[in-house]
Amino acid sequence: MVSRVLVANRSEIARRVFATCRRLGIGTVAVYTDPDVDAPHVADADARVRLDGRNGYLDAAQVIAAARASGADAVHPGYGFLSENPYFAEAVIDAGLTWIGPPVAAVSAMGSKIEAKKMMAAAGVPVLDELDPDAVTAGQLPVLIKASAGGGGRGMRVVRELSELPAQVEAARREAQAAFGDPTVFCERYLATGHHVEVQILADAHGTVWAVGERECSIQRRHQKIIEEAPSPLVKRIPGMRDKLFDAARQAASAIGYTGAGTVEFMADDNGDFFFLEMNTRLQVEHPVTEATTGLDLVALQIHVADGGHLDPEPPPSRGYSIEARLYAEDPAKDWQPQAGQLYRFEVPNTTTQFGLFDGIGIRVDTGVVDGSEVSVFYDPMLAKIISYAPTRRQAAGLLADALARTRIHGVRTNRDLLVNVLRHPAFIDGATDTAFFDTHGLAELSAPLADAGTVKLSALAAALADAAQNRSTANVLATAPSGWRNLPSAFQTKRYADVAGETHEVRYRFSRSGLQLPDFDGVRLLSSSPDQVVLTVDGVDRPFSVARYGNDVFVDSPLGPVQFAVLTRFSDPSAALAHGSLVAPMPGSVLRIGAAVGDTVTAGQPLIWLEAMKMEHTVAAPNDGVLAELNVEPGQQVDVGTVLARVDDKSEESAQ
């Protein structure tokens, strides 16, 4: 019997497995690298073992040594990193440990997506033809480059022009190597629109294979899922599709002698025809929606099967609807740029359970961060998964959107507004979801802030009045006198803020004998104020605003929408001004390569510097036509956000000299 489990992973999936282990009375062991030394998953475990190097999670020998040193008798791989590496699975078993995963042969068979597709085709499962990257023709475009050894969008590229293929293949190989330790990639026909539908399977070693319901994961960015749900709206619409999907999934599992939890992924069209994409021989990020609609604890069942246990002849029936949103530290409006830095506060109101099962309607939160967590540039930028459950799909979507909108996220920028806008979009509510959702409905519109212009203006006022209350509460003399109060009329006090779009908001106010004067806010009066809470009466309606400040950053939360400001000082620092044509690092990262030398002529939009951040490549392009006049970095160098990487002098400036 398993008595102590080491989770060969980090963040929320490690915490998720630990939560089930605690419910089962099983001991837990965490592994961590230096960037994760203060991570919540480390604090959650009974024992912790440090791994050398930032890529320690990919070092099988270190992980197995950690298990031995800590007295663990089983290893759970989570997802990502070594979870689908057959050599790691074999090494765990050879070390005399229980592998909480499928047989090595099954991991090996499905670990190569190239070989997996061949096996599925031989077993009668419909597949898309695999294409050799070196032999793709113009007539086969567009194609999708995919990493053979992993998923999650790493190593994926869409290519529409044959001339771009070699460079994109090389970039995909680099990403695949960094994420999975294997640079192998392949191509297949790219379906611009479709439905990403997958089947959760669970099998024991005694011949029972469950198809535990399907999930739809069509809302994606960069080929990575961000909203998943169970059951699938498409499958609900197409008579008989579920039975065909389940048969194909069980057929796939049986063909490789599968045991444990796994997922068979398909791409489907609007008519219900589907093709095998891949089989993930591990737990999926989106497994909570299946748990919500079945009442099963999939991690507990993984451990049960690994211990040799039997499954019941049939899985429990599904009921209700569940939707999961992945909250990422990234900026969708800026090409999904990942963000790094401190997360001052993270609070999801009305949370029903954390890492647990639902008793009824509610919100579940699976997260790897807490107040004060540092979001590292070295790993995936997902902060949390927020999951809803309700009897109807519309109710589940509304419940999740409301929970996200009310979540207090102070610190790094996230995709929260995008998620809420998608969940409230009429097309999503109607179940019209496919992989082209952002192209169809416009990323700019879907990325729009939840707070409208009027809310931003009121939030700036709340920030100013909370600041005034803070000044009064910390004053050494006359602390009870209103801020700026004079016996005689005086000028208005002024505070200035910049929102995340860079717009300036100036707030004027004056405390007088007759009360607070607000010359720029008709119909608004102050009901109460404190350093962290302001209540404004707006056209007869009381509106509460919570205010939090961290240095120059101010976060205002209200039912009208969250707003972030930066305090603008009265006098700017001349040394902070950037020279025209400067290229700055949009995120912390490592310089991978440089595409030009000082003195080279460059054109606007030409990639000049490649950065690696959170296992993804990002390009920094020339802002204008001109000459590369300055280059401040070299390959391998680590840079912080805002670092001036280079400078391009435009041609007009050059000729003027």
XYZ file of C-alpha atoms in Angstrom:
657
model
C 0.000 0.000 0.000
C 1.218 3.505 -0.861
C 2.116 5.385 2.323
C 4.159 8.412 1.174
C 3.956 10.099 -2.224
C 6.561 12.337 -3.816
C 5.079 14.644 -6.451
C 7.619 15.189 -9.212
C 6.178 18.583 -10.051
C 5.429 22.017 -8.693
C 2.772 24.680 -8.122
C -0.968 23.906 -8.204
C -0.753 20.313 -9.447
C 1.589 19.393 -6.596
C -0.818 21.015 -4.125
C -3.749 19.241 -5.793
C -2.145 15.807 -5.317
C -1.136 16.664 -1.750
C -4.762 17.556 -0.939
C -5.980 14.095 -1.949
C -3.098 12.436 -0.109
C -4.111 14.235 3.086
C -7.696 13.029 2.655
C -6.375 9.463 2.259
C -3.943 9.670 5.164
C -0.909 9.402 2.885
C 2.331 11.290 3.588
C 3.659 13.841 1.070
C 7.034 14.937 -0.287
C 7.716 18.051 -2.388
C 10.663 18.794 -4.621
C 11.685 22.335 -5.478
C 14.271 24.424 -7.288
C 15.791 27.665 -6.046
C 13.179 29.908 -7.749
C 10.484 27.892 -5.904
C 12.058 27.831 -2.453
C 9.192 29.902 -0.982
C 6.437 28.409 -3.169
C 3.213 27.250 -1.454
C 3.577 23.680 -2.707
C 6.815 23.402 -0.735
C 5.137 24.566 2.472
C 2.230 22.143 1.919
C 4.328 18.972 2.019
C 5.399 16.897 5.010
C 8.977 16.774 3.643
C 10.782 18.826 0.994
C 13.882 18.146 -1.088
C 15.831 20.761 -3.040
C 16.802 20.047 -6.663
C 19.911 21.572 -8.206
C 19.418 23.922 -11.153
C 16.379 25.693 -12.554
C 15.667 22.638 -14.710
C 15.806 20.280 -11.739
C 12.210 19.201 -12.365
C 13.476 17.600 -15.597
C 16.309 15.707 -13.881
C 15.015 12.155 -13.319
C 18.049 11.062 -11.289
C 17.644 13.938 -8.835
C 13.919 13.306 -8.422
C 14.415 9.596 -7.707
C 17.222 10.384 -5.278
C 14.838 12.778 -3.519
C 12.242 10.018 -3.203
C 14.762 7.651 -1.661
C 16.144 10.260 0.723
C 12.679 11.258 1.932
C 11.342 7.730 2.402
C 8.681 8.081 -0.307
C 7.400 4.793 -1.680
C 5.507 6.233 -4.672
C 5.921 8.967 -7.261
C 3.119 11.003 -8.841
C 4.346 12.894 -11.933
C 1.605 15.552 -12.185
C 1.602 17.027 -15.695
C 4.324 18.613 -17.799
C 8.020 18.111 -17.057
C 8.732 14.338 -16.818
C 5.109 13.187 -16.625
C 5.114 11.594 -20.097
C 8.744 10.510 -20.157
C 8.922 6.677 -20.366
C 12.543 6.620 -19.188
C 11.531 8.415 -16.004
C 8.604 6.036 -15.442
C 10.916 3.064 -15.924
C 13.546 4.522 -13.602
C 10.919 5.037 -10.881
C 9.843 1.390 -11.133
C 13.451 0.144 -11.275
C 14.099 2.052 -8.046
C 11.457 -0.070 -6.334
C 8.932 2.779 -6.130
C 5.268 2.717 -7.108
C 4.653 4.651 -10.316
C 1.289 6.435 -10.111
C 0.781 6.378 -13.844
C 0.250 4.047 -16.787
C 2.604 1.199 -17.804
C 5.956 2.220 -19.233
C 5.042 0.651 -22.570
C 1.892 2.797 -22.789
C 3.802 5.975 -21.873
C 6.401 5.095 -24.502
C 3.794 4.318 -27.160
C 1.922 7.595 -26.645
C 4.964 9.660 -25.643
C 5.855 10.069 -29.292
C 2.881 11.696 -30.974
C 4.317 10.546 -34.295
C 4.231 6.866 -33.320
C 0.955 7.301 -31.426
C -0.838 8.454 -34.556
C 0.420 5.430 -36.464
C -0.790 3.088 -33.732
C -4.207 4.728 -33.558
C -4.609 4.559 -37.318
C -3.773 0.835 -37.197
C -6.370 0.396 -34.422
C -9.060 2.009 -36.566
C -9.184 5.382 -34.793
C -9.552 8.269 -37.310
C -6.389 10.430 -37.524
C -4.981 13.418 -39.395
C -2.033 12.473 -41.606
C 1.407 13.203 -40.181
C 3.658 15.342 -42.398
C 7.459 15.396 -42.442
C 8.570 19.013 -41.726
C 11.317 18.666 -44.357
C 8.908 17.493 -47.059
C 5.919 19.860 -46.689
C 4.742 21.355 -49.987
C 2.918 24.600 -50.705
C -0.209 22.619 -51.508
C -0.297 21.191 -47.971
C -0.331 24.591 -46.272
C -1.348 25.713 -43.720
C 0.307 23.230 -41.377
C 0.651 22.979 -37.636
C 4.078 22.161 -36.176
C 3.784 20.139 -32.954
C 6.222 18.846 -30.355
C 6.223 15.064 -30.345
C 7.026 14.724 -26.634
C 4.579 17.121 -24.981
C 1.695 19.536 -25.195
C 0.425 22.708 -23.554
C 1.137 24.779 -26.661
C 4.918 24.382 -26.260
C 6.645 23.840 -29.576
C 3.511 24.631 -31.603
C 3.545 26.896 -34.641
C 1.069 27.572 -37.469
C 2.801 28.067 -40.823
C 0.979 29.545 -43.815
C 3.986 30.481 -45.989
C 6.479 27.824 -47.135
C 9.377 30.261 -46.784
C 8.662 30.584 -43.052
C 8.691 26.841 -42.370
C 12.431 26.238 -41.664
C 12.715 29.060 -39.112
C 9.476 28.086 -37.398
C 10.527 24.421 -37.194
C 13.790 25.452 -35.509
C 11.939 27.688 -33.036
C 9.503 24.868 -32.258
C 12.403 22.481 -31.666
C 14.040 24.899 -29.224
C 10.816 25.311 -27.263
C 10.207 21.552 -27.212
C 13.739 20.928 -25.937
C 13.362 23.552 -23.196
C 9.954 22.278 -22.053
C 10.261 18.502 -22.464
C 13.928 17.717 -23.030
C 13.124 16.381 -26.533
C 13.374 18.556 -29.690
C 11.430 16.200 -31.994
C 8.607 17.925 -33.907
C 6.251 16.969 -36.725
C 3.601 18.626 -38.885
C -0.040 17.932 -39.639
C -2.777 19.664 -41.606
C -3.978 22.726 -39.719
C -7.704 22.992 -39.135
C -8.289 26.713 -38.628
C -11.682 26.137 -37.069
C -12.891 23.134 -35.177
C -13.726 21.811 -31.742
C -11.145 20.429 -29.361
C -12.986 17.595 -27.609
C -11.356 15.073 -25.305
C -12.411 11.995 -23.352
C -11.246 11.239 -19.827
C -10.403 7.561 -19.478
C -9.538 5.497 -16.446
C -8.472 1.847 -16.578
C -7.401 -0.719 -14.018
C -5.044 -3.675 -14.392
C -7.957 -6.108 -14.401
C -9.462 -5.233 -17.776
C -11.951 -2.493 -16.872
C -11.743 0.652 -19.015
C -13.908 3.670 -18.191
C -14.787 6.573 -20.455
C -15.567 9.083 -17.711
C -17.201 11.824 -19.767
C -15.960 14.293 -22.346
C -14.659 17.836 -22.110
C -14.613 20.638 -24.653
C -11.482 22.798 -24.657
C -11.933 24.902 -27.794
C -11.249 28.334 -26.254
C -7.484 28.482 -26.733
C -4.645 30.923 -27.094
C -1.370 29.921 -28.720
C -2.866 26.418 -29.042
C -3.141 26.188 -25.267
C -6.501 25.795 -23.561
C -7.729 28.581 -21.281
C -11.413 27.655 -20.802
C -12.582 24.049 -20.541
C -15.977 22.580 -19.778
C -17.902 19.370 -19.241
C -19.998 18.206 -20.925
C -19.173 19.458 -24.445
C -21.796 21.721 -26.096
C -20.932 20.183 -29.481
C -21.366 16.616 -28.244
C -24.673 17.562 -26.615
C -25.875 18.898 -29.987
C -24.885 15.918 -32.181
C -26.985 12.772 -31.673
C -24.866 9.669 -31.144
C -21.528 11.542 -31.064
C -20.816 10.755 -27.409
C -21.102 7.020 -27.940
C -18.726 7.170 -30.916
C -16.211 9.276 -28.980
C -16.296 6.956 -25.990
C -15.872 3.890 -28.200
C -12.857 5.468 -29.935
C -11.298 6.468 -26.597
C -11.742 2.997 -25.098
C -10.398 1.497 -28.321
C -7.311 3.706 -28.053
C -6.723 2.729 -24.425
C -7.195 -0.982 -25.073
C -4.831 -0.897 -28.059
C -1.896 -0.043 -25.788
C -2.896 -1.946 -22.638
C -3.526 1.260 -20.745
C -4.048 1.542 -16.976
C -4.510 4.633 -14.820
C -5.909 8.018 -15.781
C -5.417 9.422 -19.269
C -7.027 11.591 -21.885
C -7.712 10.900 -25.548
C -7.907 14.164 -27.486
C -9.792 14.724 -30.735
C -10.398 17.553 -33.177
C -14.012 17.608 -34.360
C -15.933 19.594 -36.980
C -19.421 21.076 -36.695
C -20.937 17.877 -38.102
C -19.498 15.727 -35.329
C -16.772 14.053 -37.405
C -13.597 13.779 -35.321
C -9.895 12.912 -35.661
C -7.411 11.628 -33.080
C -4.914 14.305 -31.996
C -2.984 12.707 -29.166
C -3.274 10.705 -25.989
C -1.990 12.261 -22.787
C -0.754 9.545 -20.461
C -1.243 11.627 -17.339
C -3.756 13.757 -15.492
C -4.921 16.812 -17.444
C -4.899 20.403 -16.215
C -8.669 20.485 -16.778
C -9.493 17.318 -14.815
C -11.522 19.267 -12.167
C -14.490 19.735 -14.531
C -14.769 15.959 -14.874
C -14.494 15.573 -11.107
C -17.232 18.175 -10.668
C -19.667 16.451 -13.030
C -18.997 12.873 -11.831
C -18.171 13.270 -8.140
C -14.963 11.270 -8.661
C -11.587 12.131 -7.158
C -9.367 11.237 -10.105
C -6.151 11.506 -8.103
C -7.520 9.101 -5.500
C -8.458 6.706 -8.305
C -4.967 7.011 -9.804
C -3.508 5.925 -6.464
C -6.134 3.176 -6.115
C -5.285 1.731 -9.552
C -1.528 2.029 -8.927
C -2.093 0.011 -5.728
C -3.687 -2.737 -7.822
C -7.283 -1.838 -7.012
C -10.377 -2.701 -9.070
C -12.698 -0.194 -10.724
C -16.442 -0.739 -10.670
C -17.837 -2.198 -13.903
C -19.198 1.202 -14.969
C -18.316 4.794 -14.023
C -20.915 6.971 -12.305
C -23.188 9.008 -14.593
C -22.412 12.663 -15.224
C -24.666 15.397 -13.911
C -24.775 19.158 -14.197
C -22.217 21.437 -15.825
C -18.744 22.579 -14.882
C -16.490 25.213 -16.463
C -12.827 25.895 -15.690
C -10.906 29.087 -16.434
C -7.115 29.202 -16.351
C -5.905 32.427 -14.785
C -2.550 33.368 -16.310
C -0.024 36.073 -15.484
C -0.028 37.500 -19.000
C -1.267 40.468 -21.015
C -3.592 39.319 -23.846
C -3.636 42.799 -25.391
C 0.150 42.641 -25.878
C 0.406 39.347 -27.744
C -0.110 37.353 -24.545
C 3.137 38.596 -23.011
C 3.826 36.651 -19.795
C 4.219 38.733 -16.661
C 6.511 38.128 -13.725
C 6.914 39.751 -10.354
C 5.243 39.834 -6.964
C 1.604 38.925 -6.452
C 0.696 41.096 -3.483
C -2.779 39.673 -3.008
C -4.835 36.828 -4.452
C -8.343 36.219 -3.128
C -11.285 34.516 -4.814
C -14.477 35.383 -2.909
C -17.163 32.806 -2.126
C -14.809 29.875 -2.738
C -16.656 26.644 -1.938
C -13.660 24.325 -1.961
C -9.942 24.370 -2.690
C -8.630 21.276 -4.508
C -11.759 19.412 -3.388
C -15.047 17.998 -4.636
C -18.318 19.921 -4.836
C -21.247 19.264 -2.506
C -23.476 21.384 -4.734
C -23.437 24.654 -6.671
C -20.203 26.525 -6.083
C -16.667 27.629 -6.929
C -13.504 25.550 -6.629
C -10.015 27.059 -6.694
C -6.844 25.109 -7.514
C -3.887 27.466 -7.204
C -0.150 27.461 -6.731
C 0.038 31.014 -5.375
C -0.927 32.899 -2.233
C -0.612 36.494 -1.058
C 2.992 37.573 -1.526
C 3.967 34.836 -4.012
C 6.654 35.640 -6.556
C 5.676 34.789 -10.139
C 8.856 33.393 -11.666
C 10.003 33.885 -15.232
C 11.332 30.335 -15.317
C 8.061 28.394 -15.285
C 4.554 28.385 -16.686
C 2.628 31.622 -15.929
C -0.594 29.922 -14.764
C -1.604 31.296 -11.371
C -4.768 29.324 -10.731
C -7.661 27.340 -12.117
C -11.065 28.608 -11.059
C -13.883 26.121 -11.567
C -17.657 26.452 -11.290
C -20.359 23.826 -10.962
C -24.110 24.322 -11.455
C -27.159 22.409 -12.733
C -27.192 24.350 -16.028
C -24.439 25.538 -18.346
C -25.697 29.149 -18.334
C -25.632 29.202 -14.535
C -22.141 27.675 -14.435
C -20.863 30.354 -16.857
C -22.473 33.194 -14.896
C -21.195 31.881 -11.581
C -17.630 31.591 -12.868
C -17.673 35.010 -14.561
C -18.886 36.643 -11.347
C -16.244 34.888 -9.223
C -13.470 35.985 -11.584
C -14.746 39.572 -11.762
C -14.759 39.810 -7.951
C -11.353 38.162 -7.489
C -8.781 40.476 -5.947
C -5.566 40.220 -7.937
C -3.004 42.776 -6.848
C 0.373 42.702 -8.560
C 1.112 41.122 -11.917
C -1.250 41.697 -14.816
C -3.462 38.752 -15.756
C -5.920 37.527 -18.383
C -8.837 37.859 -15.924
C -10.776 40.487 -17.922
C -10.506 38.374 -21.087
C -11.840 35.298 -19.290
C -14.832 37.179 -17.903
C -15.617 38.749 -21.280
C -15.533 35.326 -22.971
C -17.759 33.732 -20.334
C -20.308 36.554 -20.724
C -20.181 36.647 -24.533
C -23.478 35.685 -26.229
C -21.703 33.212 -28.520
C -20.155 31.402 -25.566
C -23.460 31.345 -23.697
C -25.057 29.800 -26.794
C -22.363 27.106 -26.921
C -20.919 28.408 -30.215
C -17.313 27.738 -29.225
C -14.553 26.666 -31.580
C -10.796 27.085 -31.843
C -11.209 30.303 -33.881
C -13.222 32.051 -31.147
C -10.743 34.909 -30.703
C -10.380 35.444 -34.462
C -14.144 35.414 -34.935
C -15.095 37.751 -32.109
C -12.017 39.979 -31.934
C -9.261 39.705 -29.376
C -9.239 43.470 -28.774
C -12.920 43.475 -27.843
C -12.595 40.390 -25.660
C -9.541 41.865 -23.891
C -11.360 45.087 -22.982
C -11.182 46.061 -19.285
C -14.183 45.143 -17.166
C -14.260 48.670 -15.752
C -15.704 51.272 -18.142
C -14.504 54.890 -18.330
C -16.983 56.066 -15.683
C -15.868 53.347 -13.271
C -12.206 54.207 -13.802
C -12.945 57.872 -12.998
C -14.830 56.957 -9.808
C -12.077 54.524 -8.833
C -9.479 57.286 -9.186
C -11.592 59.444 -6.873
C -11.830 56.592 -4.368
C -8.046 56.128 -4.526
C -7.479 59.833 -3.853
C -9.898 59.948 -0.907
C -8.466 56.752 0.597
C -5.022 58.287 0.267
C -6.247 61.412 2.056
C -7.653 59.221 4.846
C -4.333 57.389 5.048
C -2.476 60.696 5.393
C -4.816 61.792 8.198
C -4.468 58.488 10.056
C -0.672 58.712 10.054
C -0.368 62.448 10.745
C 1.604 63.418 13.860
C -0.383 66.623 14.424
C -3.978 67.663 13.675
C -4.790 64.078 12.678
C -8.525 64.716 13.154
C -8.565 67.694 10.783
C -9.690 66.950 7.208
C -6.864 66.731 4.701
C -6.124 70.132 3.218
C -8.666 71.906 5.460
C -8.249 75.677 5.864
C -10.225 78.380 7.718
C -10.382 80.330 4.486
C -11.130 79.025 0.961
C -8.034 77.541 -0.644
C -7.062 75.810 -3.859
C -8.269 72.297 -4.571
C -5.977 69.439 -3.680
C -4.940 67.439 -6.740
C -3.841 63.858 -7.183
C -2.855 62.276 -10.483
C -2.928 58.612 -11.518
C -2.160 56.639 -14.658
C -4.243 53.581 -15.555
C -2.836 50.466 -17.236
C -3.552 51.938 -20.663
C -1.337 54.923 -19.813
C -4.217 57.407 -19.522
C -3.837 60.127 -16.877
C -6.627 60.778 -14.364
C -6.545 63.970 -12.305
C -8.693 64.187 -9.188
C -9.478 67.569 -7.582
C -11.131 67.811 -4.189
C -11.369 70.177 -1.216
C -12.635 69.666 2.329
C -14.525 72.704 3.553
C -16.968 73.709 6.319
C -19.838 72.539 4.122
C -18.234 69.168 3.353
C -16.240 67.641 0.512
C -16.224 69.618 -2.735
C -15.744 67.691 -5.993
C -15.774 70.123 -8.940
C -15.377 67.368 -11.562
C -17.914 64.872 -10.194
C -21.548 65.891 -10.582
C -23.990 63.823 -8.542
C -21.235 62.269 -6.412
C -20.759 62.741 -2.684
C -18.638 61.040 -0.059
C -20.512 58.819 2.392
C -17.475 57.455 4.266
C -13.738 56.952 3.823
C -10.886 55.092 5.442
C -7.397 54.192 4.189
C -8.722 51.002 2.565
C -12.460 51.567 2.021
C -14.399 54.416 0.404
C -18.158 54.601 -0.085
C -19.422 57.093 -2.655
C -23.049 58.004 -3.254
C -23.459 58.260 -7.029
C -26.787 59.641 -8.234
C -28.432 58.392 -5.047
C -26.812 54.913 -5.095
C -24.146 53.985 -2.533
C -21.070 52.411 -4.204
C -18.319 50.749 -2.101
C -14.687 50.778 -3.258
C -11.846 48.818 -1.651
C -8.427 50.436 -2.031
C -5.007 48.835 -1.588
C -1.651 50.449 -2.229
C 1.804 48.918 -2.673
C 4.423 51.592 -3.236
C 3.281 53.548 -6.302
C 0.758 50.890 -7.362
C -2.881 51.343 -6.341
C -5.593 48.701 -6.795
C -9.259 49.620 -6.519
C -11.822 46.802 -6.375
C -15.560 47.310 -6.582
C -18.648 45.539 -7.954
C -18.325 47.897 -10.933
C -14.987 46.364 -11.938
C -11.339 46.233 -10.833
C -8.983 49.100 -11.686
C -5.205 49.427 -11.331
C -3.380 52.762 -11.159
C 0.143 54.056 -10.819
C 0.572 57.199 -8.737
C 2.023 60.029 -10.828
C 4.488 62.201 -8.971
C 4.387 65.957 -9.384
C 7.797 66.124 -11.047
C 9.065 63.516 -13.517
C 12.603 62.117 -13.444
C 14.434 63.265 -16.618
C 16.811 60.295 -16.369
C 13.863 57.909 -16.750
C 13.069 59.124 -20.284
C 13.921 56.646 -23.046
C 15.755 57.652 -26.167
C 13.698 57.482 -29.365
C 13.931 54.058 -30.986
C 14.807 52.203 -27.786
C 13.845 48.533 -27.529
C 12.968 47.518 -23.991
C 12.414 44.046 -22.558
C 8.632 43.522 -22.272
C 9.207 40.854 -19.590
C 12.035 39.335 -17.581
C 13.786 36.625 -19.561
C 16.944 35.227 -21.059
C 18.375 36.453 -24.383
C 18.333 33.512 -26.791
C 19.810 35.116 -29.881
C 20.298 38.394 -31.720
C 19.288 38.985 -35.313
C 21.415 42.003 -36.283
C 24.667 43.774 -35.492
C 25.374 47.403 -34.651
C 25.435 49.372 -37.896
C 23.022 47.065 -39.762
C 20.064 48.573 -41.594
C 16.775 47.248 -40.199
C 13.107 47.655 -41.051
C 10.114 48.296 -38.800
C 8.779 45.034 -37.385
C 11.978 43.076 -38.109
C 12.768 40.685 -35.208
C 16.046 41.773 -33.622
C 16.201 39.982 -30.274
C 14.700 36.676 -29.149
C 13.896 36.227 -25.452
C 12.937 33.048 -23.618
C 10.492 33.496 -20.764
C 8.351 30.817 -19.118
C 9.530 28.195 -21.636
C 8.220 30.217 -24.603
C 10.069 32.307 -27.196
C 9.228 35.987 -27.651
C 10.613 38.376 -30.251
C 11.487 42.044 -29.790
C 11.197 43.846 -33.119
C 12.574 47.081 -34.564
C 10.180 49.968 -33.791
C 10.989 51.790 -37.036
C 13.111 51.679 -40.187
C 16.685 52.719 -39.543
C 20.069 51.580 -38.310
C 20.836 49.502 -35.226
C 22.837 52.108 -33.340
C 23.149 50.441 -29.953
C 23.095 46.855 -28.657
C 23.276 46.329 -24.899
C 22.806 42.562 -24.503
C 24.316 39.273 -25.619
C 23.007 35.690 -25.893
C 22.558 33.991 -22.517
C 22.154 37.254 -20.616
C 19.275 37.513 -18.118
C 17.306 40.773 -18.358
C 14.597 42.410 -16.248
C 11.394 43.945 -17.549
C 12.089 47.447 -18.868
C 15.774 46.795 -19.598
C 16.919 48.790 -22.645
C 18.075 46.076 -25.033
C 18.994 48.130 -28.083
C 18.327 51.361 -29.952
C 17.386 51.922 -33.588
C 18.072 55.353 -35.107
C 15.589 56.091 -37.847
C 16.798 57.121 -41.302
C 15.545 60.678 -41.058
C 17.626 61.266 -37.916
C 20.660 59.689 -39.552
C 20.387 61.874 -42.648
C 19.875 64.996 -40.526
C 23.229 64.384 -38.871
